[in-house]
Amino acid sequence: MPKPSEGVFYHPMDDDRLNEECAVFGIHGHPDAAAHTALGLHALQHRGQEATGIVAFDGTHFHAHRDLGLVGDIFGSEAVMARLPGHSAIGHNRYATSGATLLRNVQPLFADLAMGGFALAHNGNLTNATKLRRQLVERGAIFQSTSDTEVFIHLIATSSRGSLIERMLDALTQVEGAYSLVAMTADSVIGVRDPLGVRPLVLGRLGDSWLFASETCAFDIIGADFVRDVEPGEMIVLNGGEPQSIRLMTTQPPRFCIFEFIYFARPDSVIAGTSVYEARKAIGRELARENLPPADLVVPVPDSGVPAALGFAEESRLPFDLGIIRNHYVGRTFIEPGQEIRNLGVRLKHNANRSMLKGKRVVLVDDSIVRGTTSRKIVQMVRMSGASEVHMRIASPPITDPCFYGVDTPERSQLMAAQMSVEEIARHLDVDSLAFISMDGLYRAMGLPGRDSQCPAFCDACFTGDYPIRLIDVESRDTACLSVLTELKSA
Ligand code: SF4
């Protein structure tokens, strides 16, 4: 097991969740651009905790600082912030979805191109990055990192077009995948969203300055106004005056990641006009309508299960109580767990509130089940606290397929719902009953009549295997991914 000092961080208690992607932030035209970027990244910390970076431009020079660790630890230093002067800045929080977490992979990446300095931060995954990288290397490109983001930079550097914007547009016609980009040149900050809009990106305003962020919660922390979502397949250029919008290519119907509403996004964010918190409550209400067990009490698995449990309690008219208390100071710390500590696992992070649970028929509500290891321990804990029955309700359909669009998913063989039926999972978790929200129920909670199988409104591939962007790289990546492709082909 690598130690944090070796450049790889380990999240002992979070390996039973799909891990969030990355966060991007950008601001143009503010005298304190880097400090606002640091605050924005702090609000977006939930999207990536392994590394963070900011590049700022002061009118003459670009200044960069990147490091492994949390935003507060890295950019809480006055000395570091003093080295990031400028009126424009972009920043990134990293959760490694491709490329190991090494300092050379920490974004934003920066390159001195023929037409000037260029910094780039990227959230998502390119599904043809391996193929493009191979072609670029054959043409003489020398890569310094293993991240997909550098592929963009090489495509821009080697493009035959004129301006940087034209070169970016040229590069974007060659990449496939799910991505939100924030880039910075000497005169502009540029935001781009992939044609299907799988990953989020929003536009905001603070006085005369304009901003980009992965989620609206990053605007709230600095008192900026949310203006609108960057549309799927849209590039927005901020260079003084009103933002300029460029449509990249003919857009197919959008397929935003539905898991953002279930778990990834912060509940106080608004995505595509929908409050994430309200969406989660609506999912909980739908879950109660679909499958309500005889029970005395609704208990959320904190923190991510709380809004859905509130919705469930509202619809079922059952009392809601915090039967499990979460220790917020454990979990995303950089501890190196010995086996003994790992075995304690869930008890370090969650503890049962015995007085609430004793003798009760409890409905536990959680957002999802990935490997099932944490769920099993939580059920055990609730039973040992004297609950007479434990019913589990899950605010997502069963996760049966990996994500290739910028989310860290275990291999299919590690996904409990890919290996077991709902009845088998219920037995394994030792619950009296188990139900997941149905796919149609999830879409109903999002305000639609149900899932249109011909033209689904969201990306829901981790529940359906219906991948909206082709998986070119899967064939050329590691053997784990290869086996996934084989399974997909034979499905
Ligand atoms: Fe989101 Fe799942 Fe689609 Fe990945 S596969 S983008 S996690 S809905």
Short mmCIF file of C-alpha atoms and ligand atoms in Angstrom, two decimals:
data_model
loop_
_atom_site.label_atom_id
_atom_site.label_comp_id
_atom_site.label_asym_id
_atom_site.label_seq_id
_atom_site.Cartn_x
_atom_site.Cartn_y
_atom_site.Cartn_z
CA MET A 1 0.00 0.00 0.00
CA PRO A 2 1.64 3.29 -1.02
CA LYS A 3 2.01 5.91 1.68
CA PRO A 4 0.67 9.45 1.25
CA SER A 5 4.25 10.66 1.17
CA GLU A 6 4.76 8.55 -1.93
CA GLY A 7 2.17 10.61 -3.71
CA VAL A 8 -0.93 8.42 -3.53
CA PHE A 9 -3.70 9.17 -1.10
CA TYR A 10 -5.88 6.49 0.30
CA HIS A 11 -9.46 6.95 1.43
CA PRO A 12 -10.00 4.13 3.87
CA MET A 13 -13.69 4.70 4.47
CA ASP A 14 -14.74 5.94 1.06
CA ASP A 15 -13.95 2.94 -1.08
CA ASP A 16 -17.59 1.82 -0.96
CA ARG A 17 -18.86 4.85 -2.86
CA LEU A 18 -18.51 5.87 -6.45
CA ASN A 19 -15.90 8.55 -6.18
CA GLU A 20 -16.66 11.99 -7.50
CA GLU A 21 -14.97 13.26 -10.57
CA CYS A 22 -13.00 16.48 -10.50
CA ALA A 23 -13.91 20.13 -10.02
CA VAL A 24 -13.05 23.09 -12.22
CA PHE A 25 -13.26 26.81 -11.54
CA GLY A 26 -12.32 29.92 -13.54
CA ILE A 27 -12.62 33.68 -13.13
CA HIS A 28 -11.84 36.57 -15.47
CA GLY A 29 -11.48 40.25 -14.60
CA HIS A 30 -11.13 40.29 -10.82
CA PRO A 31 -8.17 41.87 -8.97
CA ASP A 32 -8.12 39.01 -6.49
CA ALA A 33 -8.69 36.17 -8.94
CA ALA A 34 -6.61 33.46 -7.24
CA ALA A 35 -8.17 33.97 -3.79
CA HIS A 36 -11.66 33.69 -5.29
CA THR A 37 -10.56 30.58 -7.15
CA ALA A 38 -9.26 29.03 -3.91
CA LEU A 39 -12.60 29.73 -2.21
CA GLY A 40 -14.51 28.27 -5.15
CA LEU A 41 -12.33 25.15 -5.10
CA HIS A 42 -12.91 24.86 -1.36
CA ALA A 43 -16.69 24.76 -1.97
CA LEU A 44 -16.06 22.07 -4.61
CA GLN A 45 -13.83 19.93 -2.40
CA HIS A 46 -16.36 17.07 -2.43
CA ARG A 47 -15.56 16.49 -6.12
CA GLY A 48 -11.90 15.68 -5.54
CA GLN A 49 -9.67 15.52 -2.49
CA GLU A 50 -6.38 14.20 -3.77
CA ALA A 51 -4.78 17.27 -5.30
CA THR A 52 -5.51 20.86 -6.18
CA GLY A 53 -3.99 23.62 -8.29
CA ILE A 54 -4.41 27.22 -9.46
CA VAL A 55 -2.87 29.08 -12.40
CA ALA A 56 -3.22 32.89 -12.36
CA PHE A 57 -2.29 35.52 -14.98
CA ASP A 58 -1.22 39.04 -13.97
CA GLY A 59 -1.13 40.66 -17.40
CA THR A 60 2.49 39.71 -18.03
CA HIS A 61 3.22 36.38 -16.38
CA PHE A 62 1.41 33.16 -15.58
CA HIS A 63 1.86 31.89 -12.01
CA ALA A 64 1.06 28.34 -10.93
CA HIS A 65 0.84 26.39 -7.72
CA ARG A 66 -0.19 22.74 -7.56
CA ASP A 67 0.11 20.24 -4.77
CA LEU A 68 -1.27 17.01 -3.35
CA GLY A 69 -3.81 17.56 -0.58
CA LEU A 70 -6.92 19.52 0.35
CA VAL A 71 -7.64 23.07 -0.84
CA GLY A 72 -7.54 24.55 2.67
CA ASP A 73 -4.20 22.93 3.41
CA ILE A 74 -2.61 24.07 0.16
CA PHE A 75 -4.15 27.50 -0.44
CA GLY A 76 -4.64 28.46 3.21
CA SER A 77 -1.04 29.66 3.13
CA GLU A 78 -0.59 33.43 2.71
CA ALA A 79 2.82 32.83 1.17
CA VAL A 80 1.35 30.56 -1.51
CA MET A 81 -1.46 33.00 -2.32
CA ALA A 82 1.00 35.90 -2.55
CA ARG A 83 2.71 34.02 -5.35
CA LEU A 84 -0.52 33.93 -7.41
CA PRO A 85 -1.21 37.57 -8.39
CA GLY A 86 -3.48 38.41 -11.29
CA HIS A 87 -6.90 39.33 -12.62
CA SER A 88 -7.63 35.92 -14.13
CA ALA A 89 -7.25 32.46 -12.68
CA ILE A 90 -8.39 28.90 -13.20
CA GLY A 91 -8.29 26.05 -10.69
CA HIS A 92 -8.88 22.35 -10.33
CA ASN A 93 -9.55 19.74 -7.65
CA ARG A 94 -8.46 16.30 -8.60
CA TYR A 95 -9.76 12.86 -8.01
CA ALA A 96 -7.60 10.62 -10.18
CA THR A 97 -9.81 8.93 -12.77
CA SER A 98 -6.98 8.31 -15.19
CA GLY A 99 -3.30 8.79 -14.58
CA ALA A 100 -1.92 8.11 -11.11
CA THR A 101 -2.06 10.88 -8.53
CA LEU A 102 1.39 12.18 -9.14
CA LEU A 103 2.33 15.82 -8.90
CA ARG A 104 2.98 15.99 -12.65
CA ASN A 105 -0.68 15.02 -13.23
CA VAL A 106 -2.08 17.73 -10.97
CA GLN A 107 -4.01 20.35 -12.90
CA PRO A 108 -4.34 22.98 -14.26
CA LEU A 109 -1.69 21.98 -16.79
CA PHE A 110 0.24 24.82 -18.41
CA ALA A 111 2.06 25.06 -21.73
CA ASP A 112 3.91 27.83 -23.55
CA LEU A 113 2.45 27.50 -27.03
CA ALA A 114 3.54 29.35 -30.18
CA MET A 115 0.76 31.91 -29.66
CA GLY A 116 1.30 32.35 -25.91
CA GLY A 117 0.71 30.73 -22.54
CA PHE A 118 -2.16 28.31 -22.16
CA ALA A 119 -3.51 26.70 -18.95
CA LEU A 120 -6.14 23.98 -18.91
CA ALA A 121 -8.22 22.20 -16.26
CA HIS A 122 -10.49 19.31 -17.11
CA ASN A 123 -13.27 17.35 -15.42
CA GLY A 124 -14.27 14.08 -17.06
CA ASN A 125 -12.72 11.42 -19.23
CA LEU A 126 -11.92 11.28 -22.91
CA THR A 127 -13.03 7.95 -24.30
CA ASN A 128 -10.52 8.14 -27.17
CA ALA A 129 -7.56 9.60 -25.23
CA THR A 130 -5.41 6.48 -25.55
CA LYS A 131 -5.88 6.36 -29.31
CA LEU A 132 -5.18 10.10 -29.68
CA ARG A 133 -2.14 9.87 -27.39
CA ARG A 134 -0.71 7.04 -29.49
CA GLN A 135 -1.19 9.04 -32.69
CA LEU A 136 0.40 12.13 -31.12
CA VAL A 137 3.38 10.16 -29.83
CA GLU A 138 3.87 8.63 -33.28
CA ARG A 139 4.01 12.21 -34.61
CA GLY A 140 6.73 13.11 -32.10
CA ALA A 141 4.77 14.52 -29.13
CA ILE A 142 6.46 14.07 -25.76
CA PHE A 143 4.00 13.70 -22.89
CA GLN A 144 4.92 14.83 -19.39
CA SER A 145 1.86 13.46 -17.59
CA THR A 146 -0.44 10.50 -17.92
CA SER A 147 -3.66 12.49 -17.70
CA ASP A 148 -6.17 12.94 -20.53
CA THR A 149 -5.87 16.70 -20.19
CA GLU A 150 -2.45 16.76 -21.82
CA VAL A 151 -3.94 15.22 -24.96
CA PHE A 152 -5.97 18.42 -25.43
CA ILE A 153 -2.87 20.54 -25.04
CA HIS A 154 -0.94 18.56 -27.66
CA LEU A 155 -3.88 18.69 -30.07
CA ILE A 156 -4.03 22.46 -29.64
CA ALA A 157 -0.25 22.86 -29.96
CA THR A 158 -0.09 20.84 -33.18
CA SER A 159 -3.23 22.25 -34.82
CA SER A 160 -2.70 24.07 -38.11
CA ARG A 161 -5.39 26.65 -37.32
CA GLY A 162 -4.62 30.28 -36.49
CA SER A 163 -5.85 31.61 -33.15
CA LEU A 164 -5.93 29.72 -29.87
CA ILE A 165 -9.72 29.63 -29.95
CA GLU A 166 -9.68 28.16 -33.47
CA ARG A 167 -7.10 25.61 -32.37
CA MET A 168 -9.24 24.68 -29.37
CA LEU A 169 -12.23 24.21 -31.66
CA ASP A 170 -10.08 22.03 -33.92
CA ALA A 171 -8.97 19.91 -30.95
CA LEU A 172 -12.54 19.56 -29.73
CA THR A 173 -13.62 18.06 -33.04
CA GLN A 174 -11.09 15.25 -32.43
CA VAL A 175 -11.85 14.29 -28.85
CA GLU A 176 -14.69 12.08 -27.71
CA GLY A 177 -15.88 11.72 -24.16
CA ALA A 178 -17.51 13.44 -21.25
CA TYR A 179 -15.76 16.63 -20.22
CA SER A 180 -16.04 20.12 -18.84
CA LEU A 181 -12.99 22.28 -19.54
CA VAL A 182 -11.84 25.60 -18.18
CA ALA A 183 -8.88 27.14 -20.02
CA MET A 184 -6.94 30.40 -19.69
CA THR A 185 -4.90 32.38 -22.20
CA ALA A 186 -3.29 35.81 -21.82
CA ASP A 187 -6.57 37.52 -22.67
CA SER A 188 -9.36 35.02 -22.01
CA VAL A 189 -10.85 32.45 -19.71
CA ILE A 190 -12.74 29.83 -21.71
CA GLY A 191 -15.32 27.24 -20.59
CA VAL A 192 -16.40 24.24 -22.67
CA ARG A 193 -18.93 21.49 -22.08
CA ASP A 194 -19.04 18.23 -24.02
CA PRO A 195 -21.71 17.81 -26.72
CA LEU A 196 -23.91 15.61 -24.52
CA GLY A 197 -23.39 17.74 -21.42
CA VAL A 198 -22.56 14.69 -19.30
CA ARG A 199 -20.43 16.69 -16.87
CA PRO A 200 -21.71 19.94 -15.32
CA LEU A 201 -20.40 23.49 -15.85
CA VAL A 202 -22.08 26.74 -14.87
CA LEU A 203 -21.54 30.42 -15.66
CA GLY A 204 -21.66 33.08 -12.94
CA ARG A 205 -21.10 36.78 -12.41
CA LEU A 206 -19.48 38.77 -9.62
CA GLY A 207 -19.74 42.50 -10.30
CA ASP A 208 -17.89 43.02 -13.60
CA SER A 209 -16.15 39.63 -13.40
CA TRP A 210 -17.39 36.44 -15.01
CA LEU A 211 -16.83 32.94 -13.65
CA PHE A 212 -17.10 29.25 -14.43
CA ALA A 213 -17.55 26.47 -11.88
CA SER A 214 -18.52 22.82 -11.80
CA GLU A 215 -21.41 23.61 -9.45
CA THR A 216 -23.32 26.66 -8.26
CA CYS A 217 -22.24 26.13 -4.62
CA ALA A 218 -18.85 27.58 -5.70
CA PHE A 219 -20.58 30.87 -6.59
CA ASP A 220 -22.44 31.06 -3.28
CA ILE A 221 -19.24 30.99 -1.23
CA ILE A 222 -17.91 34.16 -2.94
CA GLY A 223 -21.26 35.93 -3.29
CA ALA A 224 -21.39 35.55 -7.08
CA ASP A 225 -24.65 35.21 -9.00
CA PHE A 226 -25.46 32.10 -10.96
CA VAL A 227 -26.19 33.19 -14.54
CA ARG A 228 -26.89 29.93 -16.40
CA ASP A 229 -25.61 26.47 -17.21
CA VAL A 230 -23.03 26.29 -19.98
CA GLU A 231 -25.05 24.42 -22.59
CA PRO A 232 -24.00 20.99 -23.88
CA GLY A 233 -21.65 21.52 -26.84
CA GLU A 234 -21.07 25.18 -26.00
CA MET A 235 -17.83 27.14 -25.64
CA ILE A 236 -18.04 30.43 -23.74
CA VAL A 237 -15.20 32.94 -23.98
CA LEU A 238 -14.70 35.53 -21.23
CA ASN A 239 -12.38 38.34 -22.33
CA GLY A 240 -13.98 41.55 -21.11
CA GLY A 241 -17.49 42.71 -21.93
CA GLU A 242 -20.28 40.19 -22.41
CA PRO A 243 -19.35 36.49 -22.63
CA GLN A 244 -19.18 35.18 -26.19
CA SER A 245 -20.91 31.91 -26.91
CA ILE A 246 -19.72 29.54 -29.64
CA ARG A 247 -21.64 26.40 -30.60
CA LEU A 248 -19.09 23.67 -31.10
CA MET A 249 -20.91 21.15 -33.19
CA THR A 250 -24.34 19.78 -33.89
CA THR A 251 -25.54 18.66 -30.54
CA GLN A 252 -27.31 15.39 -29.94
CA PRO A 253 -29.96 15.34 -27.24
CA PRO A 254 -28.20 16.03 -23.92
CA ARG A 255 -27.45 13.15 -21.54
CA PHE A 256 -26.49 14.74 -18.24
CA CYS A 257 -25.12 12.34 -15.59
CA ILE A 258 -28.10 11.38 -13.43
CA PHE A 259 -25.75 10.31 -10.63
CA GLU A 260 -24.95 13.99 -10.02
CA PHE A 261 -28.50 14.30 -8.69
CA ILE A 262 -28.28 11.08 -6.68
CA TYR A 263 -24.91 11.56 -5.00
CA PHE A 264 -22.05 13.54 -6.60
CA ALA A 265 -23.25 17.14 -6.53
CA ARG A 266 -23.54 19.11 -3.32
CA PRO A 267 -27.17 19.24 -2.20
CA ASP A 268 -27.14 23.05 -2.14
CA SER A 269 -26.22 23.22 -5.84
CA VAL A 270 -28.68 23.84 -8.65
CA ILE A 271 -28.20 21.90 -11.88
CA ALA A 272 -30.20 22.54 -15.04
CA GLY A 273 -32.66 24.58 -13.02
CA THR A 274 -33.23 21.80 -10.49
CA SER A 275 -32.18 21.98 -6.87
CA VAL A 276 -30.09 18.89 -6.09
CA TYR A 277 -31.57 18.77 -2.58
CA GLU A 278 -35.14 18.89 -3.90
CA ALA A 279 -34.32 16.20 -6.48
CA ARG A 280 -32.99 13.92 -3.74
CA LYS A 281 -36.09 14.46 -1.63
CA ALA A 282 -38.28 13.70 -4.65
CA ILE A 283 -36.35 10.45 -5.19
CA GLY A 284 -37.02 9.55 -1.53
CA ARG A 285 -40.74 10.27 -1.94
CA GLU A 286 -40.88 8.11 -5.06
CA LEU A 287 -39.00 5.33 -3.28
CA ALA A 288 -41.60 5.35 -0.48
CA ARG A 289 -44.44 5.26 -3.02
CA GLU A 290 -42.83 2.30 -4.76
CA ASN A 291 -41.93 0.17 -1.78
CA LEU A 292 -42.97 1.00 1.76
CA PRO A 293 -42.24 -1.64 4.40
CA PRO A 294 -44.08 -1.84 7.75
CA ALA A 295 -41.83 0.27 9.98
CA ASP A 296 -41.65 2.68 12.93
CA LEU A 297 -38.80 4.92 11.91
CA VAL A 298 -36.91 6.29 8.89
CA VAL A 299 -33.15 6.57 9.44
CA PRO A 300 -30.75 8.04 6.86
CA VAL A 301 -27.27 6.70 6.25
CA PRO A 302 -25.45 10.01 6.74
CA ASP A 303 -24.69 12.27 5.09
CA SER A 304 -25.59 11.41 1.53
CA GLY A 305 -28.76 9.49 2.41
CA VAL A 306 -30.31 12.37 4.38
CA PRO A 307 -32.34 14.25 1.71
CA ALA A 308 -33.77 11.01 0.25
CA ALA A 309 -34.66 9.81 3.77
CA LEU A 310 -36.43 13.12 4.45
CA GLY A 311 -38.48 12.64 1.27
CA PHE A 312 -39.19 9.02 2.22
CA ALA A 313 -40.38 10.05 5.70
CA GLU A 314 -42.51 12.86 4.24
CA GLU A 315 -44.28 10.51 1.83
CA SER A 316 -44.64 7.59 4.26
CA ARG A 317 -45.60 9.83 7.22
CA LEU A 318 -43.18 7.82 9.33
CA PRO A 319 -41.04 9.63 11.91
CA PHE A 320 -37.52 10.62 10.76
CA ASP A 321 -34.62 10.38 13.18
CA LEU A 322 -30.84 10.44 13.10
CA GLY A 323 -30.31 6.86 14.20
CA ILE A 324 -26.74 6.90 12.86
CA ILE A 325 -24.35 9.70 13.71
CA ARG A 326 -21.43 10.48 11.45
CA ASN A 327 -18.04 11.58 12.69
CA HIS A 328 -17.08 14.33 10.27
CA TYR A 329 -13.44 14.31 11.28
CA VAL A 330 -12.71 10.86 9.94
CA GLY A 331 -12.93 9.53 6.44
CA ARG A 332 -11.23 11.96 4.13
CA THR A 333 -8.13 12.22 6.21
CA PHE A 334 -4.83 11.03 4.91
CA ILE A 335 -4.25 8.24 7.33
CA GLU A 336 -2.44 5.13 6.40
CA PRO A 337 -4.67 2.37 7.68
CA GLY A 338 -3.23 -0.73 9.22
CA GLN A 339 -5.39 -3.83 8.94
CA GLU A 340 -6.70 -3.37 12.49
CA ILE A 341 -7.89 0.17 11.73
CA ARG A 342 -9.36 -0.94 8.43
CA ASN A 343 -11.39 -3.56 10.25
CA LEU A 344 -12.83 -0.87 12.49
CA GLY A 345 -13.75 0.86 9.23
CA VAL A 346 -17.33 1.93 9.42
CA ARG A 347 -17.31 2.43 13.20
CA LEU A 348 -14.71 5.15 12.86
CA LYS A 349 -17.03 7.04 10.58
CA HIS A 350 -20.52 6.07 11.77
CA ASN A 351 -21.95 5.25 15.16
CA ALA A 352 -25.42 4.02 16.04
CA ASN A 353 -27.64 6.27 18.12
CA ARG A 354 -28.88 3.40 20.32
CA SER A 355 -31.65 5.24 22.14
CA MET A 356 -33.35 5.95 18.79
CA LEU A 357 -33.08 2.41 17.44
CA LYS A 358 -33.85 0.04 20.31
CA GLY A 359 -36.94 -2.09 19.67
CA LYS A 360 -37.82 -0.21 16.46
CA ARG A 361 -38.59 -1.44 12.95
CA VAL A 362 -36.13 0.74 11.08
CA VAL A 363 -36.08 1.78 7.39
CA LEU A 364 -32.48 2.66 6.52
CA VAL A 365 -32.27 4.97 3.48
CA ASP A 366 -29.01 5.28 1.53
CA ASP A 367 -28.18 6.82 -1.84
CA SER A 368 -26.56 3.77 -3.45
CA ILE A 369 -24.85 0.42 -2.94
CA VAL A 370 -21.50 -0.06 -4.66
CA ARG A 371 -19.49 -2.91 -3.13
CA GLY A 372 -21.91 -3.35 -0.24
CA THR A 373 -19.18 -3.61 2.40
CA THR A 374 -20.22 -0.45 4.27
CA SER A 375 -23.94 -1.22 4.00
CA ARG A 376 -23.39 -4.63 5.59
CA LYS A 377 -21.50 -3.14 8.52
CA ILE A 378 -24.10 -0.41 9.03
CA VAL A 379 -26.92 -2.98 9.08
CA GLN A 380 -24.95 -5.03 11.63
CA MET A 381 -24.45 -1.91 13.76
CA VAL A 382 -28.16 -1.05 13.66
CA ARG A 383 -29.12 -4.61 14.59
CA MET A 384 -26.64 -4.67 17.47
CA SER A 385 -28.22 -1.47 18.76
CA GLY A 386 -31.47 -3.31 19.32
CA ALA A 387 -33.52 -2.58 16.18
CA SER A 388 -36.20 -5.27 15.88
CA GLU A 389 -36.26 -5.14 12.05
CA VAL A 390 -34.00 -3.50 9.48
CA HIS A 391 -35.40 -2.61 6.04
CA MET A 392 -33.12 -0.99 3.50
CA ARG A 393 -34.26 1.39 0.75
CA ILE A 394 -31.83 2.70 -1.85
CA ALA A 395 -32.30 5.99 -3.72
CA SER A 396 -30.70 4.70 -6.92
CA PRO A 397 -31.30 1.67 -9.13
CA PRO A 398 -28.75 -1.16 -8.71
CA ILE A 399 -25.30 -0.14 -10.04
CA THR A 400 -24.47 -2.86 -12.55
CA ASP A 401 -21.95 -1.25 -14.89
CA PRO A 402 -18.79 0.84 -14.57
CA CYS A 403 -18.61 4.50 -15.54
CA PHE A 404 -16.12 5.52 -18.23
CA TYR A 405 -17.01 9.19 -18.14
CA GLY A 406 -14.91 10.56 -15.30
CA VAL A 407 -16.17 8.68 -12.26
CA ASP A 408 -14.06 6.18 -10.39
CA THR A 409 -16.06 2.95 -10.40
CA PRO A 410 -14.82 -0.41 -9.21
CA GLU A 411 -14.51 -3.19 -11.76
CA ARG A 412 -17.77 -4.91 -12.61
CA SER A 413 -16.71 -7.92 -10.55
CA GLN A 414 -16.66 -5.62 -7.48
CA LEU A 415 -20.11 -4.13 -8.06
CA MET A 416 -22.45 -6.00 -5.78
CA ALA A 417 -25.52 -5.51 -7.97
CA ALA A 418 -23.63 -6.80 -11.02
CA GLN A 419 -22.98 -10.07 -9.22
CA MET A 420 -26.13 -10.69 -7.16
CA SER A 421 -29.90 -10.40 -7.46
CA VAL A 422 -31.77 -8.04 -5.11
CA GLU A 423 -32.81 -11.05 -3.00
CA GLU A 424 -29.20 -12.25 -2.77
CA ILE A 425 -28.02 -8.77 -1.78
CA ALA A 426 -30.73 -8.61 0.91
CA ARG A 427 -29.51 -11.92 2.32
CA HIS A 428 -25.89 -10.81 2.16
CA LEU A 429 -26.64 -7.53 3.95
CA ASP A 430 -28.82 -9.37 6.47
CA VAL A 431 -31.79 -7.02 6.06
CA ASP A 432 -35.44 -7.95 6.50
CA SER A 433 -36.21 -6.36 3.13
CA LEU A 434 -34.36 -4.44 0.44
CA ALA A 435 -35.61 -2.29 -2.44
CA PHE A 436 -33.94 0.03 -4.94
CA ILE A 437 -35.81 2.81 -6.72
CA SER A 438 -36.85 1.65 -10.20
CA MET A 439 -35.41 3.33 -13.32
CA ASP A 440 -38.85 4.72 -14.17
CA GLY A 441 -39.27 5.86 -10.58
CA LEU A 442 -35.95 7.72 -10.76
CA TYR A 443 -37.03 9.49 -13.96
CA ARG A 444 -40.43 10.29 -12.42
CA ALA A 445 -38.63 11.87 -9.47
CA MET A 446 -36.81 14.05 -12.03
CA GLY A 447 -40.16 15.26 -13.33
CA LEU A 448 -40.42 12.98 -16.38
CA PRO A 449 -43.08 10.34 -17.12
CA GLY A 450 -40.45 7.55 -16.94
CA ARG A 451 -37.34 6.42 -18.83
CA ASP A 452 -37.73 6.72 -22.59
CA SER A 453 -35.61 3.76 -23.69
CA GLN A 454 -35.28 5.16 -27.25
CA CYS A 455 -34.07 8.55 -26.10
CA PRO A 456 -33.24 8.68 -22.38
CA ALA A 457 -32.97 12.19 -20.96
CA PHE A 458 -29.91 11.38 -18.85
CA CYS A 459 -26.78 9.28 -18.89
CA ASP A 460 -27.73 6.34 -16.69
CA ALA A 461 -25.19 3.85 -18.06
CA CYS A 462 -24.01 2.64 -14.65
CA PHE A 463 -27.56 1.31 -14.09
CA THR A 464 -28.42 0.26 -17.63
CA GLY A 465 -25.17 -0.36 -19.56
CA ASP A 466 -26.58 2.05 -22.18
CA TYR A 467 -23.43 4.11 -22.83
CA PRO A 468 -24.23 7.31 -24.75
CA ILE A 469 -20.60 7.89 -25.86
CA ARG A 470 -18.73 5.05 -27.55
CA LEU A 471 -15.96 3.42 -25.54
CA ILE A 472 -13.07 3.46 -28.00
CA ASP A 473 -10.35 3.35 -25.36
CA VAL A 474 -11.82 0.48 -23.46
CA GLU A 475 -10.32 -1.83 -26.04
CA SER A 476 -6.84 -0.48 -25.50
CA ARG A 477 -6.79 0.09 -21.75
CA ASP A 478 -5.91 -2.34 -18.99
CA THR A 479 -7.15 -5.87 -18.79
CA ALA A 480 -9.78 -5.03 -16.16
CA CYS A 481 -11.40 -2.65 -18.61
CA LEU A 482 -10.96 -5.15 -21.39
CA SER A 483 -12.93 -7.73 -19.48
CA VAL A 484 -15.67 -5.14 -18.99
CA LEU A 485 -15.82 -4.60 -22.74
CA THR A 486 -16.08 -8.30 -23.32
CA GLU A 487 -18.97 -8.45 -20.91
CA LEU A 488 -20.61 -5.50 -22.62
CA LYS A 489 -20.28 -7.07 -26.02
CA SER A 490 -21.72 -10.34 -24.85
CA ALA A 491 -24.58 -8.70 -22.92
FE1 SF4 B 1 -22.95 9.36 -14.39
FE2 SF4 B 1 -23.28 6.70 -14.28
FE3 SF4 B 1 -23.28 8.02 -16.64
FE4 SF4 B 1 -21.03 7.76 -15.23
S1 SF4 B 1 -22.22 6.09 -16.18
S2 SF4 B 1 -21.76 9.60 -16.26
S3 SF4 B 1 -21.81 7.92 -13.12
S4 SF4 B 1 -24.78 8.19 -14.96
#
